[in-house]
XYZ file of C-alpha atoms in Angstrom:
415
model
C 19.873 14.493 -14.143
C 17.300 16.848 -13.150
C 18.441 20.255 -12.796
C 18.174 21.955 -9.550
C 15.388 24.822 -9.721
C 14.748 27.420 -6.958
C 11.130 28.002 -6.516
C 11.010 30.452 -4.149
C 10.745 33.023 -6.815
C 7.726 31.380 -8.042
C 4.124 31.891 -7.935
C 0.957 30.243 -9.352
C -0.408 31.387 -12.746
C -2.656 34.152 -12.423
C -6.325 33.339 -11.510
C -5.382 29.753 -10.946
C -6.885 28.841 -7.375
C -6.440 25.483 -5.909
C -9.874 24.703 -4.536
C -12.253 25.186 -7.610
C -15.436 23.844 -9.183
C -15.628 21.364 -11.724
C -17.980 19.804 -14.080
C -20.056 16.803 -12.877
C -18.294 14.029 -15.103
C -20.198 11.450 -17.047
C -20.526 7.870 -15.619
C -16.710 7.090 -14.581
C -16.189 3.538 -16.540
C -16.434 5.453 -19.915
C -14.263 8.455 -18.896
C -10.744 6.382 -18.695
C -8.129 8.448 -21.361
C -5.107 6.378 -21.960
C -1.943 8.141 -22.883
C 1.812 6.854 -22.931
C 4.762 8.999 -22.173
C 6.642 9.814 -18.686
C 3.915 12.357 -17.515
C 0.187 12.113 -18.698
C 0.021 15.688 -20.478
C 2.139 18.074 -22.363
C 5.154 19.539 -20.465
C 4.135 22.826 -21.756
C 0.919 22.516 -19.768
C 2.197 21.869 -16.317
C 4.487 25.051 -14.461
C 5.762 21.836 -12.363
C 6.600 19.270 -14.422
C 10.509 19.215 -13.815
C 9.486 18.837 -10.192
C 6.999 16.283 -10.996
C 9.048 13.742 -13.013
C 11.425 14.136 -10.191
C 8.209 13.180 -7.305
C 7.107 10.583 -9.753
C 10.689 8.980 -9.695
C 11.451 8.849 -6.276
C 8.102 7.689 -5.091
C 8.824 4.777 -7.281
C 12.241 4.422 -6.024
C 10.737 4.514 -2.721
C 8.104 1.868 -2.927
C 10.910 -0.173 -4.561
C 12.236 0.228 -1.322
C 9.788 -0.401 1.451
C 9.082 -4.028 -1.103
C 12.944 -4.895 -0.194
C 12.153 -4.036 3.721
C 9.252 -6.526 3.834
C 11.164 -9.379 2.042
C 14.486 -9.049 4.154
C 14.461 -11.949 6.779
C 14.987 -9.258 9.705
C 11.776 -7.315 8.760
C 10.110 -8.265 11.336
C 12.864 -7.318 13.910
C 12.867 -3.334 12.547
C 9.058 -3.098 13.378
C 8.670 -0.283 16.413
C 6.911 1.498 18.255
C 7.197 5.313 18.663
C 5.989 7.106 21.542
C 2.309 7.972 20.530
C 1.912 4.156 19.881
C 2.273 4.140 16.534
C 4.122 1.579 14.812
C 7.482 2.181 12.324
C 10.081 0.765 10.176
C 12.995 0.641 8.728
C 11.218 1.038 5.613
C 10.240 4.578 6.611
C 13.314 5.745 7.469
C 14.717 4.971 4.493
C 11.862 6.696 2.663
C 12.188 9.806 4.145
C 15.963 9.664 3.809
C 15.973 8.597 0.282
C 14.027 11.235 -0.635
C 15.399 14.115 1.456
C 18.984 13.194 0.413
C 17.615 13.347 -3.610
C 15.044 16.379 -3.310
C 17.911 18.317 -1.006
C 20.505 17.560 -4.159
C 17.774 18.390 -7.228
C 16.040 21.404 -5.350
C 18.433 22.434 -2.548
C 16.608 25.724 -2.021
C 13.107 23.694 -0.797
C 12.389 22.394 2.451
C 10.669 19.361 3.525
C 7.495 18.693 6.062
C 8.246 15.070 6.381
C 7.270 12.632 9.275
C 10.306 11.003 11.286
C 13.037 12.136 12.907
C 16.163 10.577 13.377
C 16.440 10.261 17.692
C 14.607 7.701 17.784
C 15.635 5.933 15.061
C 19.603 6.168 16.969
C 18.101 5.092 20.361
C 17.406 1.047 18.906
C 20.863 1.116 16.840
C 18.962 0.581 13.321
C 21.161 3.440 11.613
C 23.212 0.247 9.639
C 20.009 -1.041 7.888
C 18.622 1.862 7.179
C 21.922 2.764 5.266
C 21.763 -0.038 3.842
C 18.177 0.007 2.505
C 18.838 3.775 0.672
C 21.871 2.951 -0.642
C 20.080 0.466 -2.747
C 18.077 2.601 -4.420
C 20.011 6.490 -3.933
C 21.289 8.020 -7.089
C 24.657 8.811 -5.117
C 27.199 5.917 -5.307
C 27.653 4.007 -1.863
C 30.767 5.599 -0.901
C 29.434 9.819 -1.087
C 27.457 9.571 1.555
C 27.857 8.678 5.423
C 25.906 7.586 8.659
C 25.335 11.249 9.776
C 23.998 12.064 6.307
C 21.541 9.839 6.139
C 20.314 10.526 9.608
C 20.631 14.779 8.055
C 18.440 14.196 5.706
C 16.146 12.067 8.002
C 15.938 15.063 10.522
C 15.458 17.520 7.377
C 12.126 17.198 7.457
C 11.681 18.859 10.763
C 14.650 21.603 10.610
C 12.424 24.708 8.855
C 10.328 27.238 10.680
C 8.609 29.006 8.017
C 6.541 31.691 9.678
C 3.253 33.338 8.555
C 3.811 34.114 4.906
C 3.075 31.876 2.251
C 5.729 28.960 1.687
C 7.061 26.766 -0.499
C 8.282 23.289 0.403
C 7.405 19.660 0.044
C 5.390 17.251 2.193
C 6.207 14.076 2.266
C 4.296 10.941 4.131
C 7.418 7.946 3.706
C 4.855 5.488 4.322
C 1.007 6.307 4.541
C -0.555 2.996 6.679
C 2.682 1.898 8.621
C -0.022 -0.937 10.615
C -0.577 -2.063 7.272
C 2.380 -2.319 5.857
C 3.875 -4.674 9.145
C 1.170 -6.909 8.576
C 2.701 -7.918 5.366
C 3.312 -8.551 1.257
C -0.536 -8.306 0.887
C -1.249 -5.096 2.646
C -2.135 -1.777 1.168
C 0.385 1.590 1.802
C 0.833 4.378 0.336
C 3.998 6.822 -0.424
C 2.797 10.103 -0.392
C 4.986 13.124 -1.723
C 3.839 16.650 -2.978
C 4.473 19.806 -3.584
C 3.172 23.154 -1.964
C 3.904 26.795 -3.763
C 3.184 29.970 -1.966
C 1.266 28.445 0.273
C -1.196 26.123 -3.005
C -0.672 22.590 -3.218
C 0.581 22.073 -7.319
C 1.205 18.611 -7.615
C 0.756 14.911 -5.298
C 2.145 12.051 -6.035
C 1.048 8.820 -4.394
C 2.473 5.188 -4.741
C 0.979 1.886 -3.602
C 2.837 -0.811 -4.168
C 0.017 -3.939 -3.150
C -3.037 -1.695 -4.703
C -4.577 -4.060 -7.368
C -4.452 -2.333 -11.141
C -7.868 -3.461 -11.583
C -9.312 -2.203 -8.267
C -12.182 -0.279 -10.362
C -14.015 -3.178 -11.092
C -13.560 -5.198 -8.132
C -14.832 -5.153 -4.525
C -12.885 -3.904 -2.325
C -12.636 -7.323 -0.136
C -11.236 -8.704 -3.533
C -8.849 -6.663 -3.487
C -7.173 -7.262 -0.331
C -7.006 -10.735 -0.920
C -6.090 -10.988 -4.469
C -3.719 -13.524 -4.926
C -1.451 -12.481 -7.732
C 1.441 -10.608 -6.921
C 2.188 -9.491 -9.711
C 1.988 -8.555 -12.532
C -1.301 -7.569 -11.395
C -0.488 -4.863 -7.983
C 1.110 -1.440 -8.319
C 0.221 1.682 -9.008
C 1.538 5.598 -8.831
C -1.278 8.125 -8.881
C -0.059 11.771 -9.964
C -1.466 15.288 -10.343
C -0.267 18.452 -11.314
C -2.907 21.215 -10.643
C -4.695 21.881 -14.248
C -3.782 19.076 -15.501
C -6.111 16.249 -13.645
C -5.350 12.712 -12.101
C -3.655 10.204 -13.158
C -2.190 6.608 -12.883
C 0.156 4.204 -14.276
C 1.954 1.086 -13.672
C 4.576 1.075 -10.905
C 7.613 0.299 -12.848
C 10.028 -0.438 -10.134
C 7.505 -3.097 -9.074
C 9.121 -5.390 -11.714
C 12.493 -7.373 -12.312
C 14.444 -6.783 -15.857
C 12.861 -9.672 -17.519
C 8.967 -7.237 -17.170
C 8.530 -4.233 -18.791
C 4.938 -2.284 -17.955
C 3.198 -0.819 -19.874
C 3.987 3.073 -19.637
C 0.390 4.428 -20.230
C -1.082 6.530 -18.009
C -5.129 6.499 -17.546
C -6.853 9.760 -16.404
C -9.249 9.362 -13.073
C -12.264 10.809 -12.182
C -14.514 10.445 -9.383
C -18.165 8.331 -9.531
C -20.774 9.881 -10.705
C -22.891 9.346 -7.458
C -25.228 11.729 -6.632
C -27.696 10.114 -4.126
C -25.808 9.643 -0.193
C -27.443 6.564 0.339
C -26.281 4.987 -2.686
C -22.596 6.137 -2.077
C -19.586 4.167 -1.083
C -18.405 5.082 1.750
C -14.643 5.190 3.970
C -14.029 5.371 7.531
C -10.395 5.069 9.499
C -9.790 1.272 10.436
C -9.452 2.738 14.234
C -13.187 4.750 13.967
C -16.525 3.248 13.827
C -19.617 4.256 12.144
C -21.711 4.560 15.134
C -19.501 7.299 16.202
C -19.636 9.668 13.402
C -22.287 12.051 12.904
C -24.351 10.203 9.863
C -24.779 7.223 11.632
C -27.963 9.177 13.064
C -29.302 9.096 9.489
C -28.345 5.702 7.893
C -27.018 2.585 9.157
C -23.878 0.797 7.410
C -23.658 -2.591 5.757
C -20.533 -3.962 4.340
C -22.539 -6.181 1.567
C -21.007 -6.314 -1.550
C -24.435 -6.145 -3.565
C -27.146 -4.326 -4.477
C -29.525 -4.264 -1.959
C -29.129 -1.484 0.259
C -31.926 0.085 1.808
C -33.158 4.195 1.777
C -31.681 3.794 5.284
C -28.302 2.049 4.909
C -25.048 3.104 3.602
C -22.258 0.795 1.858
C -19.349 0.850 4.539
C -15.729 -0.297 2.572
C -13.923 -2.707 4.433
C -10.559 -1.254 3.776
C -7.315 -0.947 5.468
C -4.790 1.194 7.321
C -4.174 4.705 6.586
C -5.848 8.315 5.116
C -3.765 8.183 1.580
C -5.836 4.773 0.433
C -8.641 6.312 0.611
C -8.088 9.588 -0.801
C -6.771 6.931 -3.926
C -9.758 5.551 -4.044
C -12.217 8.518 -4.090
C -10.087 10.437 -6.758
C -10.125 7.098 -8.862
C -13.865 6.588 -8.462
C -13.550 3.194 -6.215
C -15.400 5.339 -3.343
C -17.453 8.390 -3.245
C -16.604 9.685 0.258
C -13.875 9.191 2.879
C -14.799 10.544 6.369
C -12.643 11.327 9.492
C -13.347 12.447 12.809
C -11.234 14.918 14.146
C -11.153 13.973 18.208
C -9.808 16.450 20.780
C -7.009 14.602 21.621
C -5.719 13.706 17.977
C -3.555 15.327 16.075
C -4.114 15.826 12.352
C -0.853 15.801 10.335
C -0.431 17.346 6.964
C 1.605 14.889 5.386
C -1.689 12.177 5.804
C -3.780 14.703 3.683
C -1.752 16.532 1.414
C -0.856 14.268 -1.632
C -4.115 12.745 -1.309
C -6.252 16.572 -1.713
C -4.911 17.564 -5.140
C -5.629 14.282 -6.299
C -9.363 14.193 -5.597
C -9.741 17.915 -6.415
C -7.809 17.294 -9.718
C -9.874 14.168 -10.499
C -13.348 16.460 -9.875
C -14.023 15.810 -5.585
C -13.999 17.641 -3.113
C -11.991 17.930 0.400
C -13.100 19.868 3.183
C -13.389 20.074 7.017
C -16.916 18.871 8.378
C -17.524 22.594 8.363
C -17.153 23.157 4.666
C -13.877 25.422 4.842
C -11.265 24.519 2.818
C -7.919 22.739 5.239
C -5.668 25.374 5.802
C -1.977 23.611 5.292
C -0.645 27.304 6.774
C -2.493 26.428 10.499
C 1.009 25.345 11.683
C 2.720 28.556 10.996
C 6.111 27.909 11.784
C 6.221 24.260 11.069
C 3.632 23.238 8.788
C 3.452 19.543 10.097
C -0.417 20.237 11.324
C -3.503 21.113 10.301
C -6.860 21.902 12.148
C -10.013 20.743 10.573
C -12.739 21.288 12.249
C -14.956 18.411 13.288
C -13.173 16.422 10.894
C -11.965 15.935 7.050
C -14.858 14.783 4.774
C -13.266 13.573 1.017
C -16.034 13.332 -1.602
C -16.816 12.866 -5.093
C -18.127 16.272 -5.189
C -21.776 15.853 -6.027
C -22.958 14.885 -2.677
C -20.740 17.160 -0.622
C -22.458 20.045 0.584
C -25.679 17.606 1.508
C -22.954 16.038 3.711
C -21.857 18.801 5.457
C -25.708 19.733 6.101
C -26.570 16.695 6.990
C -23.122 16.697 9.804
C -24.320 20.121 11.268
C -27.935 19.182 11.529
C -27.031 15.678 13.536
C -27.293 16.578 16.675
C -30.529 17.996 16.528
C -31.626 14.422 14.584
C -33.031 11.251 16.763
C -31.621 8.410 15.795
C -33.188 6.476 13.834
């Protein structure tokens, strides 16, 4: 068991900012570093690390979990709709409670910023299967825990009010591309789980249980419809700031008779420094006309070579923000950009995992402004954050020419 640590008393290592510059890295195929044990770097290195092994464990635990949700025969009975007209699951209510219920008994002195709460869950009488789904996978035996604990620890992630100084808690995202994940076995998610000290994000942990292990050396259209379930999907992407990005097998993606490989391989971002030779990706809901660099290039979704001075290579990818942060920090994609609109609310846990990743892995993450995301905007509840314009996600080389290129666009014709 992992002992339960109050980190309220903590604070970042001297000097040790979260946003910082890095080193352009070499060409990304020949920068993989391969290391086995149950984190990527010496425990010595990482302030975290008992906090980490802990994020690494449940997010695998909790993937384990939403794969059980899509194979029950009811699955697709337990698919709703919330009031904003967004879909959910059972699967992410049992995330966020199996989670809650293990962080609240390993570090009962941390809060959570988690998505769901459990009112609405009650109002469509699903309380039974999502019992059933954490008790699977819960360290506690069956009988230690009750209904109105698991709907507790559901509504735990919306009890704090922090106000304006610096906190600590976790932010948690049970499932990161909820439209993809009804769609089916095949579709890519992501469980997203990190850690903010004193107000610094110190470690992210994401999961996706579909995402292809060799996804750096295929198309992106390959890998939504690869074929072979496994052994060949699953991943868990971790960082710990200092220590860089990471992945590894997901473990709990396997039955007894499979044992992964433990070794972790360090990420980086591409090495692209030229926009128009960049991969880019958008939000399955947004469309490149609509963003500000569609004034300068147009976008293709060609899988080759030949794009013009005046075209960009668009991703065809799928639901969610947490994907794509994945695939920037492990070099599949040199920018991810969002639009901000009016009427949308941005929500921390869709950005938080997926920032220290990129930044550990040598990116970049910004609003279209170039100021840093403030995760303290929401001062007593920490569930929002206000970008302005938009997020942009980058490899780091081509970032600021970005954000010059968004603030001239509306003085541009289009082309």
């Amino acid at each position: 068991m992992i002992p339960a640590m109050d980190l309220h008393l903590l604070r970042p290592p001297p000097g040790v900012r979260f946003f910082r510059r890095y080193p352009s890295p070499a060409p990304f195929r020949s920068r993989f570093v391969t290391v086995s044990s149950i984190l990527p770097f010496a425990k010595e290195k990482a302030k975290y690390h008992i906090e980490l092994e802990a994020a690494v464990e449940l997010v695998e635990r909790a993937c384990s979990l939403c794969i059980d949700v899509q194979r029950s025969p009811l699955s697709d009975g337990r698919i709703l709709e919330k009031n904003d007209q967004t879909p959910v699951t059972v699967a992410d209510f049992g995330v966020q409670a199996l989670v809650s219920l293990e962080l609240g008994k390993l570090f009962p002195s941390i809060p959570l910023v988690a998505e769901e709460d459990s009112g609405f869950l009650q109002s469509q009488n699903l309380v039974d299967p999502v019992v059933s789904a954490v008790s699977n996978k819960t360290s506690f035996h069956e009988e230690s825990f009750s209904h109105a604990d698991v709907l507790e620890a559901i509504d735990r992630g919306d009890r704090t009010e922090f106000g304006t100084k610096p906190a600590t808690y976790w932010i948690l995202d049970p499932i990161d591309g909820t439209r993809g994940f009804v769609k089916g076995s095949k579709a890519i998610y992501v469980v997203g789980l990190s850690l903010v000290v004193e107000g610094e994000i110190m470690l992210g942990v994401m999961g996706c249980p579909n995402w292809v292990v060799d996804t750096f050396h295929r198309s992106i259209t390959d890998v939504q419809g690869y074929k072979n379930s496994s052994p060949g999907l699953g991943i868990i992407m971790v960082a710990h700031v200092g220590c860089g990005t990471w992945t590894k097998r997901l473990r709990h993606m396997f039955d007894s008779s499979f044992r992964p490989s433990s070794d972790w391989t360090r990420c980086f971002v591409d090495g692209c420094s030229l926009v128009h030779k960049a991969n880019f990706c958008i939000p399955d809901s947004q469309a490149w006309e609509s963003l500000p660099l569609s004034v300068f290039y147009d976008a293709t979704t060609n899988d080759n070579d030949d794009i013009g001075d005046k075209e960009i290579r668009l991703l065809p990818f799928c639901c969610g923000s947490l994907c794509k942060y994945l695939m920037v920090a492990s070099g599949g994609a040199s920018v991810f950009i969002l639009e901000v609109k009016p009427e949308r609310v941005t929500k921390a846990w869709d950005h938080a995992a997926g920032m220290i990743c990129v930044h550990e892995a040598g990116g970049k993450v910004t609003d279209w402004k170039g100021s840093e995301l403030d995760l303290a905007a929401d001062q007593f509840k920490r569930r929002i954050i206000c970008p302005a314009g938009g997020v942009l996600v980058t490899n780091g080389k081509i970032h600021q020419q970005i954000v010059e290129m968004i603030s001239s666009s509306s003085t541009v014709v289009r082309h």
